[in-house]
PDB file of C-alpha atoms in Angstrom:
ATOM      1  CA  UNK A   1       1.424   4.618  34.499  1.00 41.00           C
ATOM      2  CA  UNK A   2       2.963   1.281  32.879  1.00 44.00           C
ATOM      3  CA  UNK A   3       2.246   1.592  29.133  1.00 50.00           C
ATOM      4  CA  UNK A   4       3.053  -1.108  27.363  1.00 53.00           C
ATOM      5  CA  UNK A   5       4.891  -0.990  24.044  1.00 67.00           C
ATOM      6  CA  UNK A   6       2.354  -2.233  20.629  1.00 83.00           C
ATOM      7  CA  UNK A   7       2.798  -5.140  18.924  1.00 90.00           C
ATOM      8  CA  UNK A   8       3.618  -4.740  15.613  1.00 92.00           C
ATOM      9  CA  UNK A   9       0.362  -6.358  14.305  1.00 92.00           C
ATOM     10  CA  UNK A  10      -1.149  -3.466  16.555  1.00 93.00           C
ATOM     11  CA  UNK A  11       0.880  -0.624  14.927  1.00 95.00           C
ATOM     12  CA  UNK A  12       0.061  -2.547  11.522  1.00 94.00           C
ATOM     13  CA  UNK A  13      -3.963  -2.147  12.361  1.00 95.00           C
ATOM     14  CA  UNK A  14      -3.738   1.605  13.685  1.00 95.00           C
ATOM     15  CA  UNK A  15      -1.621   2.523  10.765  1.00 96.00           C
ATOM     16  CA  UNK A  16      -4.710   0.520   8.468  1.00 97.00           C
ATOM     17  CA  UNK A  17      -7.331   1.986  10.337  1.00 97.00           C
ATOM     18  CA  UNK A  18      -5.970   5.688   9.343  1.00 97.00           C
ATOM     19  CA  UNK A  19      -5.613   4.700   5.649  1.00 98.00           C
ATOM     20  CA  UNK A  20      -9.192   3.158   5.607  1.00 98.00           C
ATOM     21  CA  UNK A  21     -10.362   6.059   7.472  1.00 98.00           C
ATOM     22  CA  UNK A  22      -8.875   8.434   4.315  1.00 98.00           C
ATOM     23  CA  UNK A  23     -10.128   5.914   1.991  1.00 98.00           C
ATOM     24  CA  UNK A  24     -13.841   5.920   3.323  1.00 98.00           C
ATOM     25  CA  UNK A  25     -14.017  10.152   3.168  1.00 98.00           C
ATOM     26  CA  UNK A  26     -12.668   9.613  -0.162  1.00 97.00           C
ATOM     27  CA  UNK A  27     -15.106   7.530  -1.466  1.00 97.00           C
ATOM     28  CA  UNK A  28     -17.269   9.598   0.201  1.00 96.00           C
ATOM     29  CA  UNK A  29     -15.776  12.132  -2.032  1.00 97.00           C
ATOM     30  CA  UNK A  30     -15.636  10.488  -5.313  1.00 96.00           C
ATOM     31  CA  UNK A  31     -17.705   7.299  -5.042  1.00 97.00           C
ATOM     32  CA  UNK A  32     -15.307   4.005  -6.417  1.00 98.00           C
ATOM     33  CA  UNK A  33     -14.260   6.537  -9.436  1.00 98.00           C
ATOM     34  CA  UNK A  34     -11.537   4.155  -8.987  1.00 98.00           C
ATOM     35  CA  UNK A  35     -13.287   1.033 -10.487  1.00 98.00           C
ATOM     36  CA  UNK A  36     -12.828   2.240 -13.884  1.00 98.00           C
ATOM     37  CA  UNK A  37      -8.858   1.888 -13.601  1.00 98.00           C
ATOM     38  CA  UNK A  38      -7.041  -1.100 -15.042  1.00 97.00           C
ATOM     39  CA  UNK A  39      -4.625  -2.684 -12.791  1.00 96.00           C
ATOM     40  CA  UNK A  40      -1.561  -1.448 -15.333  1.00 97.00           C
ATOM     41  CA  UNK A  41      -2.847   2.152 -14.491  1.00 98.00           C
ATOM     42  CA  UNK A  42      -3.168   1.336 -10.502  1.00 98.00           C
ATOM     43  CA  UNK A  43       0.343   0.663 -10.679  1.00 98.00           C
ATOM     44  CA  UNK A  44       1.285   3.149 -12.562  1.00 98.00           C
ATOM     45  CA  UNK A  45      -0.510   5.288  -9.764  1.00 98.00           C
ATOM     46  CA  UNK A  46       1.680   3.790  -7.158  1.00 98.00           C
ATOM     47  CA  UNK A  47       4.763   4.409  -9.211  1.00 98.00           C
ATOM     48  CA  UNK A  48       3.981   8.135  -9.223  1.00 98.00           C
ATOM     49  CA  UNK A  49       3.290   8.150  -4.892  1.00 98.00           C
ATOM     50  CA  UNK A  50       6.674   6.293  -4.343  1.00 98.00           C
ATOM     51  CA  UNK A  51       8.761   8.406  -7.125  1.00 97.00           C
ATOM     52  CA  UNK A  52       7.352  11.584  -5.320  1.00 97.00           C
ATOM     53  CA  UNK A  53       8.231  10.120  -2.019  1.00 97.00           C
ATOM     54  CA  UNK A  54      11.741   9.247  -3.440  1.00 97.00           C
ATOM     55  CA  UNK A  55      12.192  12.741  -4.900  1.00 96.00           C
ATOM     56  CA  UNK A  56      10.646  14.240  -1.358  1.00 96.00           C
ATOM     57  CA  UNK A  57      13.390  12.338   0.213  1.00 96.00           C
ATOM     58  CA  UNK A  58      16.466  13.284  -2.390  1.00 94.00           C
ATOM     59  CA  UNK A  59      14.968  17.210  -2.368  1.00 92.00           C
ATOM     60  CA  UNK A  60      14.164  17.963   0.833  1.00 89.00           C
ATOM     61  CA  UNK A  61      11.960  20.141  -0.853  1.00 88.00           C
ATOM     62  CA  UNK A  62       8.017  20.053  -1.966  1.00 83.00           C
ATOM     63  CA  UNK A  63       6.377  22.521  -4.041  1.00 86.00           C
ATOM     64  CA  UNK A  64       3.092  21.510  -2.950  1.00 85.00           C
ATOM     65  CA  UNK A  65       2.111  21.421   0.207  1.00 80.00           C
ATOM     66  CA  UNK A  66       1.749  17.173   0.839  1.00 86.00           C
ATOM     67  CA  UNK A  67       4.632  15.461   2.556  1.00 90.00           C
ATOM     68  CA  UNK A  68       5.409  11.647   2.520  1.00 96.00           C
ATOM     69  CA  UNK A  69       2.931  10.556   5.079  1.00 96.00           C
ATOM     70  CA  UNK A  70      -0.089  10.911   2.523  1.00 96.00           C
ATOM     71  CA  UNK A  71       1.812   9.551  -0.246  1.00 97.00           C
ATOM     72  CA  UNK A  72       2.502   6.409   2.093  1.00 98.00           C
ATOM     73  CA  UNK A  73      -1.160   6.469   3.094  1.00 98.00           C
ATOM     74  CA  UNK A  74      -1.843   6.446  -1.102  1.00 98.00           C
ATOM     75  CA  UNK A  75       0.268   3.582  -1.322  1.00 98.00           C
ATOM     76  CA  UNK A  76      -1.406   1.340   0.961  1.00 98.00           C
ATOM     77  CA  UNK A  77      -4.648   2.937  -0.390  1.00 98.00           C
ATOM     78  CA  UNK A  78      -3.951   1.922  -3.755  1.00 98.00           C
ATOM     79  CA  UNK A  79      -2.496  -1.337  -3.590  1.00 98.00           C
ATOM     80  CA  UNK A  80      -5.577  -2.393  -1.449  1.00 98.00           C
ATOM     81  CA  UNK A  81      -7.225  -1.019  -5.079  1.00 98.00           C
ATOM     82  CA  UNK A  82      -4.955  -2.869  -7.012  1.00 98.00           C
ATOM     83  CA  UNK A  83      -5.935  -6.486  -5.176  1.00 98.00           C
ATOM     84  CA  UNK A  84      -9.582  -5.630  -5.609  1.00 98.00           C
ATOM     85  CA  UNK A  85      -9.046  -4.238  -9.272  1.00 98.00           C
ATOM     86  CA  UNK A  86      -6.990  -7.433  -9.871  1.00 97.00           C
ATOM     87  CA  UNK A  87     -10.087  -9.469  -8.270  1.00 97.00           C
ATOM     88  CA  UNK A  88     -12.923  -7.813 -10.146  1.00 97.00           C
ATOM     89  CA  UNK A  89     -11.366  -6.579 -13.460  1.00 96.00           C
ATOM     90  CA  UNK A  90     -11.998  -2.878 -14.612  1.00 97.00           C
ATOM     91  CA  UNK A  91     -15.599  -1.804 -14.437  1.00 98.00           C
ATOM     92  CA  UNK A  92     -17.034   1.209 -17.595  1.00 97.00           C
ATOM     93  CA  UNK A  93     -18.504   2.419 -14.382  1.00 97.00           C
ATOM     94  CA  UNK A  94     -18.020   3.522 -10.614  1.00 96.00           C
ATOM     95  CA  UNK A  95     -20.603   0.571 -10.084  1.00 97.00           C
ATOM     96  CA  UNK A  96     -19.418  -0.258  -5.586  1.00 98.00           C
ATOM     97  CA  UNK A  97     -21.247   1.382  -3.527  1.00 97.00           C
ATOM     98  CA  UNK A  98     -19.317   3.169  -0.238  1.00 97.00           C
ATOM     99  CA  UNK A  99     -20.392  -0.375   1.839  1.00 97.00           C
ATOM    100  CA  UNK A 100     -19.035  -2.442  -1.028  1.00 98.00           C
ATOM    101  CA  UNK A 101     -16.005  -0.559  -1.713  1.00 98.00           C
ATOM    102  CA  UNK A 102     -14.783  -0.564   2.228  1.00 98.00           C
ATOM    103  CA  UNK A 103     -16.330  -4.457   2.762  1.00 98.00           C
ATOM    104  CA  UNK A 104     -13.384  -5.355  -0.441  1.00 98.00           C
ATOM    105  CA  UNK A 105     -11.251  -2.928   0.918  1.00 98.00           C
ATOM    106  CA  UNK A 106     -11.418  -4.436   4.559  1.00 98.00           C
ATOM    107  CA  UNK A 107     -11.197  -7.894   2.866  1.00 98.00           C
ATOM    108  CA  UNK A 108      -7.955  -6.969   1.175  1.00 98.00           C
ATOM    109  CA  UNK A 109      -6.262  -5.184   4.227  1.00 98.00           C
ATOM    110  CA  UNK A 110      -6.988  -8.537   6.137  1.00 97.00           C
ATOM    111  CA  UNK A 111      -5.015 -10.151   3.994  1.00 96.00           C
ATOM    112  CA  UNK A 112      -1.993  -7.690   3.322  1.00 95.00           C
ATOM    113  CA  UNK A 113      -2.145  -8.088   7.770  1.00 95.00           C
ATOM    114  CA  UNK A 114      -2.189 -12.066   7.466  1.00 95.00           C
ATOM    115  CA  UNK A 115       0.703 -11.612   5.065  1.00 94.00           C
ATOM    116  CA  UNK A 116       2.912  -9.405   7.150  1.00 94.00           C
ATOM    117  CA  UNK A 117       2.324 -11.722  10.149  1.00 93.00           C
ATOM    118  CA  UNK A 118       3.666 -14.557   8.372  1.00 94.00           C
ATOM    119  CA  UNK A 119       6.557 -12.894   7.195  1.00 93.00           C
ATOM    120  CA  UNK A 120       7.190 -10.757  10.188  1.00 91.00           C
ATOM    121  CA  UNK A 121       7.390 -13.909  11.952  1.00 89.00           C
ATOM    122  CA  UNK A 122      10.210 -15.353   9.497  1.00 93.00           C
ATOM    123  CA  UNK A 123      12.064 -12.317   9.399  1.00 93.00           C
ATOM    124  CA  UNK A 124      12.298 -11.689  13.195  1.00 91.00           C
ATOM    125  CA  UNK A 125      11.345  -7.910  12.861  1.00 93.00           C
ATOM    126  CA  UNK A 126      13.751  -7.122  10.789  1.00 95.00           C
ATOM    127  CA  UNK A 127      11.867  -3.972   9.084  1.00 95.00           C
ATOM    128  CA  UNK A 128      12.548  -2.141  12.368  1.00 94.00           C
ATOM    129  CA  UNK A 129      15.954  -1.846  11.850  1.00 95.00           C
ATOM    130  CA  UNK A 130      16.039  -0.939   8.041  1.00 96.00           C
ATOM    131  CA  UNK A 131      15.105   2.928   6.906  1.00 96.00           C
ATOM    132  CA  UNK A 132      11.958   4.589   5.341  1.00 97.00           C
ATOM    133  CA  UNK A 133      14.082   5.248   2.288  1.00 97.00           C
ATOM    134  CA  UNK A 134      14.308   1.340   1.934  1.00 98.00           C
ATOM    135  CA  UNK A 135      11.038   0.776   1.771  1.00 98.00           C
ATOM    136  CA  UNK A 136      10.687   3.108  -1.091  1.00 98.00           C
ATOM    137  CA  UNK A 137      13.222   1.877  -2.713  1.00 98.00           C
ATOM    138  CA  UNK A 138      11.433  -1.222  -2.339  1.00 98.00           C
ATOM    139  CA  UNK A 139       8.360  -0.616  -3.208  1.00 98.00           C
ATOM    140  CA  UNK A 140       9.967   0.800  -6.642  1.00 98.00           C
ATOM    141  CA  UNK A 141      11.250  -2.122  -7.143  1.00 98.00           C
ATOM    142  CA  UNK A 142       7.995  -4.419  -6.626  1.00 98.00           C
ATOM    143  CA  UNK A 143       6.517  -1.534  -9.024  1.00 98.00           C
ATOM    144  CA  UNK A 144       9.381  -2.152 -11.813  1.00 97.00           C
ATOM    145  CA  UNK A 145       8.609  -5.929 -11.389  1.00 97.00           C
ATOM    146  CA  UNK A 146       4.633  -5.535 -11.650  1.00 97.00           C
ATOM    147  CA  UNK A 147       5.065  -3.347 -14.866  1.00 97.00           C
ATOM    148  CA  UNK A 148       7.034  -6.294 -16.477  1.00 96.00           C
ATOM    149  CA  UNK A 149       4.598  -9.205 -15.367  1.00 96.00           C
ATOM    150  CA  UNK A 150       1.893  -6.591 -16.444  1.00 96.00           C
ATOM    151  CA  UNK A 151       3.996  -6.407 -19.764  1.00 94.00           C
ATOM    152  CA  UNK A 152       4.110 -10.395 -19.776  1.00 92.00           C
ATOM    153  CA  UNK A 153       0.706 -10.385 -19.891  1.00 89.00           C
ATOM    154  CA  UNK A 154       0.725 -11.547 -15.945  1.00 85.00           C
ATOM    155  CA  UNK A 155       2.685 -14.492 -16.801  1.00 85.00           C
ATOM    156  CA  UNK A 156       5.482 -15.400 -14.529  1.00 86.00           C
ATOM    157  CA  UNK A 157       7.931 -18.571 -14.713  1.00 87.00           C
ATOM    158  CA  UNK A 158       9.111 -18.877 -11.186  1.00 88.00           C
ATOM    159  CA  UNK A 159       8.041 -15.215  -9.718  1.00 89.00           C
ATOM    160  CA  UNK A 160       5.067 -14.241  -7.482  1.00 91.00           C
ATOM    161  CA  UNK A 161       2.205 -12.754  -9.175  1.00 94.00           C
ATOM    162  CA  UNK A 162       0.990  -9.017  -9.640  1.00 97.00           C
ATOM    163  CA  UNK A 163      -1.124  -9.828  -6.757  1.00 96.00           C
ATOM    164  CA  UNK A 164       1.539 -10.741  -3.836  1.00 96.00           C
ATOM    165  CA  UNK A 165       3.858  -7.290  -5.261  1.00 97.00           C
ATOM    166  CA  UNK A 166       0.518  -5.473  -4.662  1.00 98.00           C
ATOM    167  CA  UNK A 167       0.180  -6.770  -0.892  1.00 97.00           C
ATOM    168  CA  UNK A 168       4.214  -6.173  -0.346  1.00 97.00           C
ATOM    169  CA  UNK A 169       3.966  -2.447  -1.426  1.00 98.00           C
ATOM    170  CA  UNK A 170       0.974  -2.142   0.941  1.00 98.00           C
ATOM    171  CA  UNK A 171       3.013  -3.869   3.873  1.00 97.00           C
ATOM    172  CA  UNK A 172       6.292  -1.552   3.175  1.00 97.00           C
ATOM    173  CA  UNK A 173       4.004   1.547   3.149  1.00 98.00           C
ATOM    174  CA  UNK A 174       2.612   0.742   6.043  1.00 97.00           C
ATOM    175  CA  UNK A 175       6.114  -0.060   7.662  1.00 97.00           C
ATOM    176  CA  UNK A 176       7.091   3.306   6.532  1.00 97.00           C
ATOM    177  CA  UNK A 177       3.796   4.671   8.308  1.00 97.00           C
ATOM    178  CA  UNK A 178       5.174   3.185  11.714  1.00 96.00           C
ATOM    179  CA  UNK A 179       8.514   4.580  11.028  1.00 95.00           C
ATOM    180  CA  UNK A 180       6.799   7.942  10.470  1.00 94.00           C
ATOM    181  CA  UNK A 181       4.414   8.077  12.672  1.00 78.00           C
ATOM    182  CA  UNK A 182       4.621   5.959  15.538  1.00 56.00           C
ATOM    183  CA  UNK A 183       8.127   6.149  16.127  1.00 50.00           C
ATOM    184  CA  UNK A 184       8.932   9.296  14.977  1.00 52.00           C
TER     185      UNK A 184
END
């Protein structure tokens, strides 16, 4: 049997497809409880998922029983929040319905996708060869630099917005997700 290796825009979709699949049970779950969050407090979500990945990684050790392939899948999961947060501004209510919520969510991945492409294209594939802890690292950083624009009221002088840090965490979590999962 000749299989033939993915692409990485393939990889990029499976790896999307499992984070929308956790997403939709979720709101399933919960409704868009989510709606309600400001985008300072979306990234301070993500800041907690990649610091717990980091300290997974440092430790070795986990008191509770998650490992780093859910807090990757939060990542991606709540960047994709963070775009549509960023989009619609907070709601006082969880006011998407499940259709809504996934028809943003799909909008946003599509674009996080387009983005990689681009760059993956520029860079030559050069997130094969670098390691998961990179990408935390990484994403940490984009974190750091969203809490200061946040702090600078979103102003920036020569810097990419809150919005383009959003899609690069959700692209280096989903590298990380390949790493994990697809290669092993």
């Amino acid at each position: 049997m000749d299989l033939q290796p993915q692409t990485t825009q393939q990889e990029f979709q499976q790896v999307l497809s499992l984070c929308r699949e956790l997403f939709s049970r979720k709101l399933q779950d919960y409704g868009s409880s989510w709606r309600i969050m400001r985008p300072a407090s979306v990234t301070d979500q993500l800041f907690i998922k990649a610091n717990r990945i980091r300290t997974l990684q440092e430790t070795g050790h986990a008191e509770i029983d998650e490992g780093i392939v859910p807090e990757f899948i939060a990542i991606v999961n709540y960047s994709l929040v963070g775009l549509i947060q960023l989009d619609l501004g907070a709601a006082d209510t969880a006011d998407l319905s499940p259709g809504e919520a996934l028809e943003l969510y799909d909008r946003y991945a599509q674009k996080a996708l387009s983005l990689m492409t681009r760059k993956n294209h520029d860079y030559g594939e050069a997130w094969r060869g670098m390691r998961v802890s990179s990408y935390v690292d990484l994403i940490l950083m984009k974190i750091f630099r969203t809490k200061q624009i946040e702090d600078h009221a979103g102003q920036t002088q020569v810097s990419e917005g809150i919005d383009a840090n959003y899609m690069d965490m959700a692209n280096y979590a989903v590298f990380g997700l390949i790493k994990l999962e697809v290669e092993g």
